[in-house]
Coordinates of C-alpha atoms and ligand atoms in Angstrom, one line a residue:
M13 CA -0.3 -0.2 0.2
K14 CA 1.0 3.3 -0.5
E15 CA 1.3 6.0 2.1
M16 CA -1.6 8.6 3.0
K17 CA 0.6 11.7 2.0
D18 CA 0.7 9.8 -1.6
M19 CA -2.7 8.4 -2.0
G20 CA -5.3 10.4 -4.2
F21 CA -7.0 13.6 -3.3
E22 CA -10.2 11.9 -2.5
T23 CA -8.7 9.2 -0.9
K24 CA -7.3 11.5 1.8
C25 CA -10.8 13.5 2.2
V26 CA -12.4 9.9 3.7
H27 CA -9.2 8.4 5.0
G28 CA -6.9 11.1 5.8
A29 CA -5.8 11.9 9.7
Y30 CA -8.1 9.1 11.5
K31 CA -7.8 5.9 11.2
A32 CA -10.1 3.3 12.8
E33 CA -7.8 0.1 14.8
S34 CA -9.8 -2.6 15.3
G35 CA -13.0 -2.6 17.2
E36 CA -12.5 1.6 17.9
P37 CA -15.1 3.4 16.1
Q38 CA -15.2 4.3 12.5
N39 CA -15.6 8.1 12.9
L40 CA -13.7 10.6 14.3
P41 CA -14.2 10.4 18.2
I42 CA -15.8 13.8 19.6
V43 CA -13.0 13.9 22.9
Q44 CA -15.0 16.3 25.2
S45 CA -12.8 17.0 27.7
T46 CA -10.8 19.7 29.0
T47 CA -8.4 18.1 30.7
Y48 CA -6.0 14.8 30.5
R49 CA -4.7 12.8 33.8
Y50 CA -1.4 11.8 34.2
Y51 CA 0.5 9.6 36.7
N52 CA 3.3 11.5 37.7
A53 CA 4.6 15.3 37.9
P54 CA 7.4 14.4 35.4
D55 CA 5.0 13.2 32.6
V56 CA 3.6 16.6 33.0
A57 CA 6.4 18.4 33.0
A58 CA 8.0 16.7 29.6
L59 CA 4.6 18.5 28.3
F60 CA 5.4 21.6 29.1
D61 CA 9.4 21.4 27.8
L62 CA 7.5 20.5 24.9
D63 CA 9.2 16.9 25.1
S64 CA 6.2 15.4 24.8
A65 CA 3.4 15.9 22.8
T66 CA 0.3 14.2 24.2
P67 CA -3.1 16.6 25.4
F68 CA -3.3 18.0 29.2
Y69 CA -5.3 21.2 28.4
A70 CA -8.1 21.7 26.1
R71 CA -7.0 25.0 25.1
L72 CA -3.6 23.5 23.8
G73 CA -4.5 21.1 21.3
S74 CA -7.0 17.8 22.1
P75 CA -7.4 14.4 19.5
T76 CA -10.4 15.4 17.8
V77 CA -8.7 18.8 17.0
D78 CA -5.5 17.8 16.7
A79 CA -6.6 14.8 13.8
F80 CA -8.7 17.8 12.0
E81 CA -5.5 20.0 11.7
Q82 CA -3.8 16.9 10.8
K83 CA -6.1 16.7 7.7
M84 CA -6.4 19.8 6.7
A85 CA -2.6 19.6 6.5
L86 CA -2.6 16.5 4.1
L87 CA -5.1 17.9 1.7
E88 CA -3.3 21.5 1.5
S89 CA 0.3 19.4 1.4
G90 CA 1.8 20.9 4.2
T91 CA 3.7 19.5 7.0
A92 CA 1.9 20.6 9.9
G93 CA -1.8 22.5 10.4
M94 CA -2.6 24.4 13.3
A95 CA -6.4 25.1 13.9
A96 CA -8.1 28.7 15.6
S97 CA -11.8 29.4 16.4
S98 CA -12.4 31.6 13.1
G99 CA -10.6 32.1 9.9
Q100 CA -10.1 35.8 11.0
A101 CA -8.1 34.4 14.5
A102 CA -6.4 32.1 11.6
N103 CA -5.2 35.3 9.9
M104 CA -4.5 36.4 12.9
I105 CA -2.4 34.3 14.6
A106 CA -0.7 33.3 11.3
L107 CA 0.5 37.1 11.1
L108 CA 1.4 37.1 15.0
N109 CA 3.5 34.6 14.8
I110 CA 6.2 36.7 12.8
C111 CA 5.3 40.1 13.5
E112 CA 5.3 43.0 16.1
A113 CA 5.2 46.3 16.8
G114 CA 7.5 48.3 14.1
D115 CA 7.1 45.5 11.5
H116 CA 5.6 45.9 7.7
V117 CA 3.3 43.4 6.0
L118 CA 2.6 43.8 2.1
S119 CA -1.0 42.9 1.7
G120 CA -2.4 42.2 -2.1
T121 CA -6.4 44.6 -1.8
N122 CA -8.5 42.2 -3.2
I123 CA -9.1 40.6 0.1
Y124 CA -11.7 39.7 2.8
G125 CA -13.3 42.8 4.3
G126 CA -12.8 41.0 7.7
T127 CA -9.3 40.6 6.7
Y128 CA -9.0 44.0 5.8
N129 CA -10.3 45.3 9.0
L130 CA -8.1 43.2 11.2
F131 CA -5.1 44.2 9.1
N132 CA -5.9 47.9 8.4
V133 CA -7.2 48.7 11.9
T134 CA -6.8 46.4 14.6
L135 CA -3.2 45.0 13.8
R136 CA -2.4 48.9 12.9
R137 CA -3.2 50.0 16.9
L138 CA -0.9 47.1 17.5
G139 CA 1.9 49.0 15.5
I140 CA 2.2 46.3 12.7
D141 CA 2.1 48.3 9.6
V142 CA 0.0 47.0 6.4
E143 CA 0.8 47.9 3.8
F144 CA -1.9 47.5 0.6
F145 CA -1.1 47.5 -3.1
D146 CA -2.8 46.1 -6.8
Q147 CA -2.0 42.4 -6.6
D148 CA -1.9 43.0 -10.7
M149 CA 1.1 44.6 -10.1
S150 CA 4.4 43.2 -11.9
L151 CA 7.1 40.8 -9.9
E152 CA 9.7 43.9 -10.1
E153 CA 6.8 46.6 -8.6
I154 CA 6.1 44.3 -5.7
L155 CA 9.9 43.8 -5.0
K156 CA 10.1 47.6 -4.9
L157 CA 7.9 47.7 -2.1
K158 CA 10.3 45.9 0.1
K159 CA 11.5 47.8 3.3
P160 CA 13.9 46.9 5.8
N161 CA 11.1 45.6 8.7
T162 CA 8.7 43.6 5.9
K163 CA 8.0 40.5 7.1
A164 CA 5.6 38.6 5.5
L165 CA 3.8 38.7 1.5
F166 CA -0.4 38.4 1.9
G167 CA -3.0 37.5 -0.3
E168 CA -5.8 35.6 -1.1
T169 CA -6.4 32.6 -3.7
L170 CA -9.7 34.0 -4.7
G171 CA -10.4 37.0 -3.8
N172 CA -13.7 37.7 -1.3
P173 CA -15.8 39.2 -2.9
A174 CA -13.7 40.6 -5.8
L175 CA -13.5 37.1 -7.1
S176 CA -9.5 38.0 -8.2
I177 CA -7.6 34.7 -8.8
L178 CA -4.1 35.6 -7.2
D179 CA -0.8 34.7 -9.5
I180 CA 0.9 32.7 -6.9
E181 CA 4.4 31.9 -8.4
K182 CA 4.6 35.6 -9.3
F183 CA 3.8 36.1 -5.3
A184 CA 6.1 33.2 -4.0
K185 CA 8.9 34.2 -6.1
A186 CA 8.4 38.0 -5.1
A187 CA 8.4 36.3 -1.2
N188 CA 11.3 34.3 -1.9
E189 CA 13.5 37.3 -3.2
M190 CA 12.7 39.4 -0.3
G191 CA 13.4 36.7 2.1
V192 CA 10.0 36.9 3.8
P193 CA 7.1 34.1 4.0
L194 CA 4.2 33.9 1.5
I195 CA 0.8 33.7 3.2
V196 CA -2.1 32.8 1.0
D197 CA -6.0 32.8 1.8
N198 CA -6.7 29.3 0.4
T199 CA -10.8 29.3 1.9
L200 CA -12.6 30.1 -1.4
A201 CA -10.4 27.8 -3.7
T202 CA -10.4 25.3 -1.1
P203 CA -7.5 22.5 -1.5
A204 CA -9.7 20.5 -3.7
L205 CA -9.0 23.1 -6.3
C206 CA -6.0 24.9 -5.4
R207 CA -3.1 23.7 -3.2
P208 CA -1.3 27.1 -2.8
I209 CA 1.7 25.3 -0.9
E210 CA 2.5 23.3 -4.7
F211 CA 2.9 27.0 -6.4
G212 CA 5.3 28.3 -3.4
A213 CA 3.6 29.4 -0.9
H214 CA 4.8 28.9 2.5
I215 CA 1.8 29.6 4.6
V216 CA -1.9 28.6 3.6
T217 CA -4.7 29.8 6.3
H218 CA -8.9 29.4 6.2
S219 CA -12.0 30.2 7.2
T220 CA -13.2 26.5 7.6
T221 CA -16.7 28.4 8.2
K222 CA -17.3 28.3 4.4
F223 CA -16.2 25.2 1.9
A224 CA -14.5 23.3 3.8
D225 CA -17.1 22.5 6.4
G226 CA -19.7 23.6 4.0
H227 CA -23.2 22.6 5.6
G228 CA -23.3 26.0 8.2
T229 CA -22.8 24.3 11.3
S230 CA -19.2 25.5 12.7
V231 CA -17.1 28.7 12.7
G232 CA -13.7 27.5 12.4
G233 CA -10.7 28.1 11.1
C234 CA -6.5 26.8 10.3
V235 CA -3.4 27.6 8.9
I236 CA -1.5 25.2 7.1
E237 CA 2.7 25.4 6.9
G238 CA 4.7 24.0 4.0
G239 CA 7.7 23.3 5.8
N240 CA 9.8 25.1 3.0
F241 CA 11.1 28.7 4.8
D242 CA 14.3 28.7 6.0
W243 CA 13.3 30.5 9.5
N244 CA 16.8 31.0 9.4
V245 CA 16.9 33.4 7.3
K246 CA 18.9 37.2 7.9
D247 CA 17.6 40.7 7.8
E248 CA 19.9 43.5 6.0
E249 CA 22.1 44.2 9.0
G250 CA 22.9 40.3 9.3
N251 CA 20.8 39.4 12.7
L252 CA 18.1 37.3 12.2
R253 CA 14.9 38.2 10.5
Y254 CA 12.4 35.8 12.7
P255 CA 14.0 35.8 16.0
G256 CA 10.6 33.9 17.5
M257 CA 10.8 31.3 15.3
A258 CA 14.9 30.5 15.2
A259 CA 16.4 32.2 18.4
P260 CA 16.3 30.9 21.8
D261 CA 12.5 31.5 23.5
E262 CA 12.6 32.3 26.8
S263 CA 9.3 31.3 27.9
Y264 CA 10.1 27.8 27.3
H265 CA 13.8 27.6 28.8
G266 CA 16.0 28.9 25.5
L267 CA 14.4 26.6 23.4
N268 CA 14.6 27.3 19.6
F269 CA 11.5 25.9 17.6
Y270 CA 13.0 26.0 14.5
E271 CA 16.4 23.7 15.3
K272 CA 13.8 21.7 17.9
F273 CA 10.8 20.8 15.3
G274 CA 12.3 21.9 11.7
Q275 CA 9.3 22.1 9.2
A276 CA 6.4 21.8 12.1
A277 CA 8.4 25.3 13.4
F278 CA 5.6 27.2 12.4
C279 CA 2.5 25.3 14.0
T280 CA 4.3 23.9 16.9
R281 CA 5.2 28.0 17.6
L282 CA 1.4 28.9 16.6
K283 CA 0.3 26.4 19.3
T284 CA 2.3 26.9 22.0
V285 CA 3.2 30.9 21.6
M286 CA 0.2 31.9 20.0
I287 CA -2.6 29.6 20.8
R288 CA -1.7 29.5 24.7
D289 CA -1.3 33.0 25.0
L290 CA -4.3 34.3 22.7
G291 CA -6.7 31.1 23.4
C292 CA -8.9 31.5 19.8
T293 CA -8.9 27.2 20.1
M294 CA -11.2 25.2 18.2
S295 CA -13.6 23.1 20.1
P296 CA -13.5 19.3 19.8
M297 CA -17.1 19.4 18.3
N298 CA -16.4 21.9 15.5
A299 CA -13.7 20.1 14.5
Y300 CA -15.5 16.9 14.3
L301 CA -18.2 18.5 12.4
T302 CA -15.6 20.5 9.9
H303 CA -13.9 17.0 9.6
Q304 CA -17.3 15.2 8.7
G305 CA -17.5 18.2 5.7
L306 CA -13.6 17.8 4.7
Q307 CA -14.5 13.7 3.8
T308 CA -17.0 14.7 1.1
L309 CA -15.3 18.2 0.2
D310 CA -13.4 17.0 -3.2
V311 CA -17.1 15.5 -3.7
R312 CA -18.8 19.3 -3.0
M313 CA -16.6 21.3 -4.9
E314 CA -16.9 19.5 -7.8
R315 CA -21.1 19.4 -7.9
H316 CA -20.2 23.3 -6.5
V317 CA -18.1 24.0 -9.7
K318 CA -20.7 22.5 -12.4
N319 CA -23.4 24.2 -10.6
A320 CA -21.9 27.7 -10.9
E321 CA -21.0 27.1 -14.5
A322 CA -24.4 26.2 -15.5
V323 CA -25.7 29.1 -13.4
A324 CA -22.7 31.8 -14.6
K325 CA -23.1 31.2 -18.0
F326 CA -27.5 31.8 -18.0
L327 CA -26.6 34.9 -16.1
K328 CA -24.7 36.5 -18.6
N329 CA -27.5 36.2 -20.9
H330 CA -30.1 37.4 -19.4
P331 CA -31.9 40.4 -20.4
M332 CA -32.5 41.8 -16.2
V333 CA -28.2 41.3 -15.8
D334 CA -25.9 44.0 -16.4
W335 CA -22.9 42.4 -15.9
I336 CA -21.3 39.4 -14.1
I337 CA -18.1 38.1 -12.1
Y338 CA -16.8 35.0 -12.1
P339 CA -13.5 33.6 -12.8
G340 CA -14.6 30.4 -14.5
L341 CA -16.2 32.4 -17.4
E342 CA -14.3 32.3 -20.6
G343 CA -13.2 36.4 -21.5
D344 CA -13.6 37.0 -17.5
K345 CA -10.2 39.2 -16.5
Y346 CA -8.7 36.5 -14.5
Y347 CA -10.2 33.5 -16.8
D348 CA -6.6 32.7 -17.9
L349 CA -5.1 32.8 -14.2
A350 CA -8.2 30.8 -13.0
K351 CA -7.5 27.7 -15.6
K352 CA -3.3 28.0 -14.5
Y353 CA -4.2 28.0 -10.6
M354 CA -7.5 26.3 -10.3
P355 CA -8.0 24.0 -13.5
K356 CA -10.8 21.5 -11.6
G357 CA -12.4 24.9 -11.8
A358 CA -13.0 28.6 -10.5
S359 CA -15.6 27.3 -7.3
A360 CA -18.8 28.7 -6.9
V361 CA -19.3 32.3 -5.8
M362 CA -19.8 35.0 -8.1
S363 CA -21.1 38.4 -8.4
F364 CA -23.3 40.0 -10.7
C365 CA -25.3 43.4 -11.3
V366 CA -29.5 43.4 -11.8
K367 CA -30.2 46.4 -13.8
G368 CA -32.1 49.2 -12.0
G369 CA -30.2 49.9 -8.9
R370 CA -30.8 49.5 -5.1
E371 CA -34.4 49.1 -5.5
A372 CA -34.2 46.3 -8.5
G373 CA -31.4 44.6 -6.1
E374 CA -34.0 44.7 -3.3
K375 CA -36.6 43.3 -5.2
F376 CA -34.8 40.2 -6.5
L377 CA -33.9 39.4 -2.9
E378 CA -37.7 39.5 -1.3
K379 CA -39.0 36.9 -4.8
L380 CA -36.5 34.5 -4.5
E381 CA -38.1 31.2 -3.0
L382 CA -35.4 28.2 -3.7
C383 CA -32.3 30.6 -2.5
S384 CA -31.5 32.0 0.4
V385 CA -30.9 35.2 1.5
V386 CA -27.9 35.0 4.0
V387 CA -24.9 36.7 5.1
H388 CA -22.5 33.3 3.9
V389 CA -20.8 31.8 1.3
G390 CA -19.8 27.9 0.7
D391 CA -23.2 25.9 1.9
I392 CA -25.4 23.4 0.4
H393 CA -27.6 25.9 0.2
T394 CA -27.5 28.5 -2.8
S395 CA -26.6 31.8 -1.1
V396 CA -27.9 35.1 -2.1
L397 CA -26.7 38.8 -0.9
H398 CA -27.6 42.0 -1.9
P399 CA -24.6 44.3 -0.4
A400 CA -25.9 47.8 -0.7
S401 CA -29.5 46.8 0.9
T402 CA -27.9 44.7 3.8
T403 CA -24.0 44.5 4.2
H404 CA -23.1 48.2 3.1
R405 CA -26.1 49.9 4.0
Q406 CA -25.4 52.6 6.3
L407 CA -23.0 54.0 2.8
S408 CA -24.8 56.8 0.9
E409 CA -24.7 55.7 -2.7
E410 CA -21.7 57.2 -3.7
A411 CA -19.4 55.8 -0.8
Q412 CA -20.9 52.7 -2.1
K413 CA -19.5 53.0 -5.6
A414 CA -16.1 54.2 -3.8
A415 CA -16.1 51.0 -2.0
G416 CA -16.9 48.8 -5.3
I417 CA -20.6 48.0 -4.1
D418 CA -22.7 48.8 -7.3
P419 CA -26.6 49.9 -6.1
G420 CA -27.5 46.3 -8.1
L421 CA -24.5 44.3 -6.9
I422 CA -25.2 41.0 -6.2
R423 CA -23.1 38.1 -4.5
L424 CA -24.2 34.2 -5.4
S425 CA -23.0 31.8 -4.0
V426 CA -24.1 28.4 -5.8
G427 CA -25.3 25.3 -3.7
L428 CA -25.8 21.8 -4.8
E429 CA -29.1 22.1 -5.7
N430 CA -30.3 20.5 -8.6
A431 CA -28.8 23.3 -11.8
E432 CA -31.9 23.9 -13.7
D433 CA -34.1 24.2 -10.2
I434 CA -31.3 27.2 -9.1
I435 CA -31.6 28.9 -12.6
A436 CA -35.8 28.9 -12.4
D437 CA -35.8 30.2 -9.3
L438 CA -33.3 33.3 -10.3
D439 CA -35.0 33.3 -13.5
Q440 CA -38.7 34.1 -12.1
A441 CA -36.8 36.4 -9.5
L442 CA -35.1 38.8 -12.0
N443 CA -38.5 38.6 -14.2
K444 CA -40.2 40.3 -11.4
V445 CA -38.2 42.8 -11.5
K446 CA -38.6 44.6 -14.9
Ligands
PLP515 C1 -15.3 34.4 6.1 C2 -14.0 34.8 5.5 C3 -12.8 34.7 6.7 C4 -13.1 35.1 8.1 O1 -13.5 34.0 8.3 P1 -14.8 33.8 9.9 O2 -14.1 32.0 9.9 O3 -15.7 34.4 9.2 O4 -13.8 34.4 10.6 C5 -11.5 34.5 6.2 N1 -11.2 35.3 4.7 C6 -12.0 34.6 4.3 C7 -11.2 34.5 2.3 C8 -13.2 34.3 4.2 O5 -14.1 34.9 3.0

């Protein structure tokens, strides 16, 4: 038999990370215990010295969460994974693991609104300067943005909600030349459609709340390490650029994470410093439910893509639709990059504009019968949102336009229903807007 890491993606989804031995439960067990018993003090001391990695207190790991992390790492072709309580927490700890006050981070502009706020408001208040730039700039232009205190490069595989495709190889080249890791949020693509580490990314993050869970049950996040970054890299003055990773850590008796944990150093530090101190742990129940979702990730994404392609073609030709953005559609600005990085399909989220502005958008939502009006994407249920009358309703029409929100803009996440039924519902609602 091949090793699990050499098996097909479908097999990893079903069998990866957790394996039942004779007489054990076939399904990943939910271990709902905050604490773990030991017989003596030396056994507990070994845990605190990081010489042993068995569970002892559930903020710092538990068997269900560990299995979920291992499955995420396997699916993303990474060397280690670390779960977090949400996608927000995952992106936060991925950056705080290597950045502190006075540091600089470069991020593509086309990122999720929550991440933008985290970077632009909260990290800034902590003294971390996140600079945003047009991710379609050339490699040479990106390299010019490097500062002596730059610590990371960040982007989203498939930007939410811009639906741009990140040129991961270009970003990885830039990161390698700068001597900083490339962190890629792979939430909307999922490892079923794109594995950024295989294109040179060093760290991958996820909101597992979306397609990974897929059934709308659990808020969660995960960080995956590629094991392909040299944390001993020096800055321009010859000092270690990442002393937290590659210099002695006083809170662990002078332990050097990179020396001791090698290709799992980033995730080990996430767990034993970030999660230890910030406490954004995933619960065993959520790890179980999200793991349940991962088992069917490959088949779900295949159907999500098939339905989304049919819906996008229908919308493109509908007389009530002004325009549509879906990178899987021929003629889309990002079609070629989508073909390169997501050859099995460009996921299932799209934006389109109903003719008639804000009123038309609102009316369209009201007339839907099968599709759900929700603030969510990546669900088995087809999900629809009208930003102008909901998430961005406080803004004036002009401010909405400046934020890239057309009054008639609809964001659609295509679900797993019958494609003709989804199309029929969209069609009847569009025709009632006229
Ligand atoms: C939803 C989302 C997040 C935030 O995740 P939560 O689980 O809601 O905290 C981060 N990045 C992307 C791309 C997202 O879609």
